[in-house]
PDB file of C-alpha atoms in Angstrom:
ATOM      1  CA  UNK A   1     -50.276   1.376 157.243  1.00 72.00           C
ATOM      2  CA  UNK A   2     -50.097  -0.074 161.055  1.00 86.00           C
ATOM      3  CA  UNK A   3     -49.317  -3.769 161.826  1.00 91.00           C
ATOM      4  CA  UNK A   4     -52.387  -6.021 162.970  1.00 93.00           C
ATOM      5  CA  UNK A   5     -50.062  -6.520 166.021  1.00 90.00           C
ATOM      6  CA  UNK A   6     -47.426  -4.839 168.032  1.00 89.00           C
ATOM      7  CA  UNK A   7     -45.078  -8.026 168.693  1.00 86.00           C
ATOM      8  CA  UNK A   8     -43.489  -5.772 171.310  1.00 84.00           C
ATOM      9  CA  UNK A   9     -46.304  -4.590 172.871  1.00 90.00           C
ATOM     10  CA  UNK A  10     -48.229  -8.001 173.148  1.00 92.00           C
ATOM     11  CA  UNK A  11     -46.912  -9.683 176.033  1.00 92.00           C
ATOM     12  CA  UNK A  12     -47.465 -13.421 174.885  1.00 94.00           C
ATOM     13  CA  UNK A  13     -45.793 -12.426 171.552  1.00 91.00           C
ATOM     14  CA  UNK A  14     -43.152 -10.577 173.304  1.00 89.00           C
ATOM     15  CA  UNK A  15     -41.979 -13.170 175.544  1.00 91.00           C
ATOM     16  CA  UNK A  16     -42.043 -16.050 172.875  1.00 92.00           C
ATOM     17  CA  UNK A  17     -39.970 -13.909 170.573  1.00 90.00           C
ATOM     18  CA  UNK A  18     -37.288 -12.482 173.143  1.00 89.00           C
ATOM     19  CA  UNK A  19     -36.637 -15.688 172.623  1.00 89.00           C
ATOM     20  CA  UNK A  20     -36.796 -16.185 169.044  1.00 87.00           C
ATOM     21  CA  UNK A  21     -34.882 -13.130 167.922  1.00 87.00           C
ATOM     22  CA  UNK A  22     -32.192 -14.456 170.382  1.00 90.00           C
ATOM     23  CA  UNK A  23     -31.093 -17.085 167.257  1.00 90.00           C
ATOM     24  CA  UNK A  24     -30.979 -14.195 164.890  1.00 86.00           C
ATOM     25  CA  UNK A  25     -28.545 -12.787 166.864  1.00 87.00           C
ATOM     26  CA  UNK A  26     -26.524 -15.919 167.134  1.00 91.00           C
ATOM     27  CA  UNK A  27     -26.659 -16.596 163.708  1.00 91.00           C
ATOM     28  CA  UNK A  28     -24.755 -13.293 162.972  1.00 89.00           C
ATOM     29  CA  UNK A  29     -21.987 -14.235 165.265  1.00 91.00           C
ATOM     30  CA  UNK A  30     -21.734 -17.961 163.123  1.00 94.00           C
ATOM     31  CA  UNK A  31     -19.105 -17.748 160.972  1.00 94.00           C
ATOM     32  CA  UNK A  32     -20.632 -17.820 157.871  1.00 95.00           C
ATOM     33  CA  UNK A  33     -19.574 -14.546 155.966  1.00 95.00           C
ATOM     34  CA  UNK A  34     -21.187 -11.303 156.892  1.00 93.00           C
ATOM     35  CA  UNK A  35     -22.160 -10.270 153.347  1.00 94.00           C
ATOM     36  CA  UNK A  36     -23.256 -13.943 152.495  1.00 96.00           C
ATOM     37  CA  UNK A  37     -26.018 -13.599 155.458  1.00 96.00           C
ATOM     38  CA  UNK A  38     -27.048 -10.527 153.935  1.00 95.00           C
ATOM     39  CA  UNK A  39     -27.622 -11.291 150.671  1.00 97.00           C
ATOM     40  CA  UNK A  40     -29.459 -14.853 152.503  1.00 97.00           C
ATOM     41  CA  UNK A  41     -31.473 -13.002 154.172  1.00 97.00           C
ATOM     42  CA  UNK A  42     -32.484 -10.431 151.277  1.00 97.00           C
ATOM     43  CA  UNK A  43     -33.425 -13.244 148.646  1.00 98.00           C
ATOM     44  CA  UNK A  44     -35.291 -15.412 150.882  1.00 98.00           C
ATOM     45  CA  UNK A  45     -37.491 -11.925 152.248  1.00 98.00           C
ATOM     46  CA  UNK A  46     -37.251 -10.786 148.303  1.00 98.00           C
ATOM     47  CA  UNK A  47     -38.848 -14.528 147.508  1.00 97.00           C
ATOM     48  CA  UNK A  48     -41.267 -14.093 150.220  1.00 97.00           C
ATOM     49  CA  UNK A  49     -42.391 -10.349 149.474  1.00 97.00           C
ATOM     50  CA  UNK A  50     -41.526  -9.703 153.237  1.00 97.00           C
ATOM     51  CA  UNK A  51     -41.190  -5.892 152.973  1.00 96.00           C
ATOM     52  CA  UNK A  52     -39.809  -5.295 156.875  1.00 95.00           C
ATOM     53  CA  UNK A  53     -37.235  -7.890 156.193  1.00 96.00           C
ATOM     54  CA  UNK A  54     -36.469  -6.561 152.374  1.00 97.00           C
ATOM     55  CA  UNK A  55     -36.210  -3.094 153.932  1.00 96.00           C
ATOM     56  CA  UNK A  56     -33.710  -4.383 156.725  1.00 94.00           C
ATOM     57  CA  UNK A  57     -31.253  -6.732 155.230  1.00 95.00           C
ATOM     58  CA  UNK A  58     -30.723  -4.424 152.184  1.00 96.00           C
ATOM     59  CA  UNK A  59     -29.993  -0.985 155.093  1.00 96.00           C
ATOM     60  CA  UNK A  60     -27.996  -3.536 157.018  1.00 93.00           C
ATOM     61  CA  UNK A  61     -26.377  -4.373 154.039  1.00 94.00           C
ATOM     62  CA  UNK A  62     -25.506  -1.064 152.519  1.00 95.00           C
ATOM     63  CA  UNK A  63     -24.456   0.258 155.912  1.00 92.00           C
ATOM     64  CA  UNK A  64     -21.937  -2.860 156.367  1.00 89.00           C
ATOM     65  CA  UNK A  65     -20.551  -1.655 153.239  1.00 92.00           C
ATOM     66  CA  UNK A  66     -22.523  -3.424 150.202  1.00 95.00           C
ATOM     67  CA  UNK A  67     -22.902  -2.032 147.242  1.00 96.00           C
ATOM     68  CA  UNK A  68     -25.777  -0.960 145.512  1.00 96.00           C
ATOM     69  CA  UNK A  69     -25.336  -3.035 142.371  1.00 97.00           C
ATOM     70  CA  UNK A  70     -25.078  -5.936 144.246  1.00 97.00           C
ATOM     71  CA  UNK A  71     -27.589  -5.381 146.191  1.00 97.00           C
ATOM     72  CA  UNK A  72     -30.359  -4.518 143.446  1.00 96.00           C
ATOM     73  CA  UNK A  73     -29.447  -7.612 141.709  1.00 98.00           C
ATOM     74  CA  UNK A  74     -30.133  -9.962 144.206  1.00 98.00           C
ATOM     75  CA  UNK A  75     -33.258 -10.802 142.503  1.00 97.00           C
ATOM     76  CA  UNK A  76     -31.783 -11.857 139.242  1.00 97.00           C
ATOM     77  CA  UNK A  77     -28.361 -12.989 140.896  1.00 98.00           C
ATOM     78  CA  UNK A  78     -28.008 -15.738 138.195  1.00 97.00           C
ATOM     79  CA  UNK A  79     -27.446 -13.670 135.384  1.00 97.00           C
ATOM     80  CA  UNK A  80     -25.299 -11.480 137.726  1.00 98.00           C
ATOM     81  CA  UNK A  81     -21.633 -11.280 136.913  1.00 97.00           C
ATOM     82  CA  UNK A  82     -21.098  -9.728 140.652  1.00 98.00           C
ATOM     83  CA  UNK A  83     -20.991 -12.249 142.776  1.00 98.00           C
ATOM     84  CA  UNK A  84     -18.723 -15.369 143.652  1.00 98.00           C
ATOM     85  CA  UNK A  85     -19.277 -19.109 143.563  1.00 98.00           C
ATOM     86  CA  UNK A  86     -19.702 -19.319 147.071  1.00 98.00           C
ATOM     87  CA  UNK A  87     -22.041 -16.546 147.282  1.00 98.00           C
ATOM     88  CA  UNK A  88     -23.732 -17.889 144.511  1.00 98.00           C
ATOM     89  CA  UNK A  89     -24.146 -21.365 146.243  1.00 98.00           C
ATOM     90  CA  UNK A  90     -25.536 -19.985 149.359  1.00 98.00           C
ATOM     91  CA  UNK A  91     -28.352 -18.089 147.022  1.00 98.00           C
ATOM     92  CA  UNK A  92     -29.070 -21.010 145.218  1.00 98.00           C
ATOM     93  CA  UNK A  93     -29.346 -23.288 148.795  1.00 98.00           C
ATOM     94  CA  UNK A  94     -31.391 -20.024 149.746  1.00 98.00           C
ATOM     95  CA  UNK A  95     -33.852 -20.496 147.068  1.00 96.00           C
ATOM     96  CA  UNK A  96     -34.356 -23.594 146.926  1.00 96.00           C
ATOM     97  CA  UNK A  97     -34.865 -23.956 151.007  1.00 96.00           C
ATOM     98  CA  UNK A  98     -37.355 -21.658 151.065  1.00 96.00           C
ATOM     99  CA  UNK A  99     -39.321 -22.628 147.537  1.00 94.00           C
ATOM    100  CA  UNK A 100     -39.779 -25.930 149.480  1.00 89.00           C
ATOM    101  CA  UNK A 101     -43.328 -27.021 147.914  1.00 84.00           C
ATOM    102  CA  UNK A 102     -41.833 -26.018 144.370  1.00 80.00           C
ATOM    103  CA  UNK A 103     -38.784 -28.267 144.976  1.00 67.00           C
ATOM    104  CA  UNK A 104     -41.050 -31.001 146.664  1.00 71.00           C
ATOM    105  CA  UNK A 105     -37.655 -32.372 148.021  1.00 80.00           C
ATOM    106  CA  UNK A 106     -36.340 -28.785 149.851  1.00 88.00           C
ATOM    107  CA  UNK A 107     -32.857 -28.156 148.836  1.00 94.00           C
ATOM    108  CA  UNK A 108     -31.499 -30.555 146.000  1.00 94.00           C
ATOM    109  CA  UNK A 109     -28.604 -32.779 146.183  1.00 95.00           C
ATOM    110  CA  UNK A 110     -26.921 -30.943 143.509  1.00 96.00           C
ATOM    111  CA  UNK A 111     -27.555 -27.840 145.546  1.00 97.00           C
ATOM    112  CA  UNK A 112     -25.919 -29.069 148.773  1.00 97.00           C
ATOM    113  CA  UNK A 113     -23.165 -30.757 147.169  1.00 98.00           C
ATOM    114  CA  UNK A 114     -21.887 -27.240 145.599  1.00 98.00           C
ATOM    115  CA  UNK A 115     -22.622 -25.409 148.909  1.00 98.00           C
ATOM    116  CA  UNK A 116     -20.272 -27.818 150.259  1.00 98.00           C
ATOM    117  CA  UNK A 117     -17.903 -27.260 147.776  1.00 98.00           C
ATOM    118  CA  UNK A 118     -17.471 -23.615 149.324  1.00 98.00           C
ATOM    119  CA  UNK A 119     -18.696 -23.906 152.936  1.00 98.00           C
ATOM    120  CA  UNK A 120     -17.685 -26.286 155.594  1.00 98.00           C
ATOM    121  CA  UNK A 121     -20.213 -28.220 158.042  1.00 97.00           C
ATOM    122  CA  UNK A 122     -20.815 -25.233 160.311  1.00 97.00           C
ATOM    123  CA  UNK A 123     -21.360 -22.504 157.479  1.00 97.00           C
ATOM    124  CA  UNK A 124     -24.196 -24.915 155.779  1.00 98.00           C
ATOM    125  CA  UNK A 125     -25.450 -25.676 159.310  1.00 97.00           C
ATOM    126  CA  UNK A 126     -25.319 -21.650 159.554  1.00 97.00           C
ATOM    127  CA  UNK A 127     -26.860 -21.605 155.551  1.00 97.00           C
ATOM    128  CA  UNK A 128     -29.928 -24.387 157.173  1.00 97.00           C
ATOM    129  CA  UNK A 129     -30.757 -22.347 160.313  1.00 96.00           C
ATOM    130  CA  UNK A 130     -30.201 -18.766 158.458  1.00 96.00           C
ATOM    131  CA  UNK A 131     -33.231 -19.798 155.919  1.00 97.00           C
ATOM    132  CA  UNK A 132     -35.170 -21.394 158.141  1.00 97.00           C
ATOM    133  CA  UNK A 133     -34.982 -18.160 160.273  1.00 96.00           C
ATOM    134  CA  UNK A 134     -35.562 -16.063 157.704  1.00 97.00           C
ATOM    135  CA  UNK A 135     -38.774 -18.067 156.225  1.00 97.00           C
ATOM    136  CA  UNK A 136     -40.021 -17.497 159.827  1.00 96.00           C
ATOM    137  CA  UNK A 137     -39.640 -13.732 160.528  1.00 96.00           C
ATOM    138  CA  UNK A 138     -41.078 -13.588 156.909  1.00 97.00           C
ATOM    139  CA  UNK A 139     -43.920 -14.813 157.852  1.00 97.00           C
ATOM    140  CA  UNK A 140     -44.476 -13.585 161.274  1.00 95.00           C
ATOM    141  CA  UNK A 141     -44.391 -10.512 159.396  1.00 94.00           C
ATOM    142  CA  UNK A 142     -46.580 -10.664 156.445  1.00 96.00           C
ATOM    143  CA  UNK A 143     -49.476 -12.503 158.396  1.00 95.00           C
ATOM    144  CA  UNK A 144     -49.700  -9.372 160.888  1.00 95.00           C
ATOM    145  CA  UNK A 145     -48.879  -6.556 157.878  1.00 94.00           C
ATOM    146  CA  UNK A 146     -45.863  -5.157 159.405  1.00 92.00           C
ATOM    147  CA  UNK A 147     -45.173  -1.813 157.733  1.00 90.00           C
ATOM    148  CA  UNK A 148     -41.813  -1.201 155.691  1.00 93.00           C
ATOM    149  CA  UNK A 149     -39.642   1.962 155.649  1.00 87.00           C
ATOM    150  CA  UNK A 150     -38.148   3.134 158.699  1.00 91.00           C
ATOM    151  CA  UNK A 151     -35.829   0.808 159.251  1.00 90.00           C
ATOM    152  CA  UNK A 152     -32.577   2.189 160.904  1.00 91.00           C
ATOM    153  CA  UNK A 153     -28.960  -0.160 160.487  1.00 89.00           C
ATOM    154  CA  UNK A 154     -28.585  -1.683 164.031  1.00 81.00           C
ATOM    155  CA  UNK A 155     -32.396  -1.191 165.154  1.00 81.00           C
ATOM    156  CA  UNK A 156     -32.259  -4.607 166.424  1.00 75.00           C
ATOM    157  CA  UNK A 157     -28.657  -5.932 167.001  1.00 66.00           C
TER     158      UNK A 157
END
């Protein structure tokens, strides 16, 4: 399978995200927990069938030391005994950011309330950014068919 465009090889794409991929990278040096913006990243791209990103956050996962149980339930995290309430808040807020036409009101009061219960201001200012990032790499990758698999930890940090 080969992508309908090379972002790095197109220089009007290139430039605009040089720029763009900059906030990834600042959003891994936010101090929201390492292994929370993992498994973020993984449900929203698991939610949005974004293979590249799927591929990615589960290698960059594993390689940060994750293990595989957690990381294969992801998907069904609510009848998951393996994770904590605060991870468990910041999937829920994850979910319900990105479902945003199925929760016509984005993420639910009830929803941010227990996300605060675990995270101060700048971890859920982290949690807002982190799934709105996410939602847009998703897509910037399923509209051009960006091929999954070869994904090495570290590629692009």
């Amino acid at each position: 399978m080969d992508a309908r465009l090379n972002y790095f090889a197109n220089p009007t794409a290139g430039k605009a995200l040089k720029h763009f991929m900059s906030a990834g990278k600042a959003l891994k040096d936010a101090p929201l927990p390492a292994a929370t913006q993992e498994l973020v990243a993984l449900r929203v791209s698991q939610i949005n069938g974004c293979a590249v990103c799927i591929d990615m956050h589960t290698k960059e996962a594993a390689a940060a030391g994750e293990t595989a149980v957690r990381l294969n339930l992801v998907a069904a995290w609510r009848e998951a005994t393996v994770f904590t309430e605060a991870e468990r808040a910041a999937l829920a807020f994850a979910e319900e950011g990105t479902r945003v036409a199925d929760a016509a009101t984005g993420v639910s009061d009830e929803v941010w309330a227990d996300a605060a219960k675990h995270y101060d201001e700048d971890q859920i200012a982290t949690l807002v950014i982190m799934v709105s990032f996410m939602n847009a790499v998703n897509r910037l990758n399923i509209i051009t068919q960006q091929p999954a698999g070869d994904y090495r930890p570290g590629q692009f940090h």
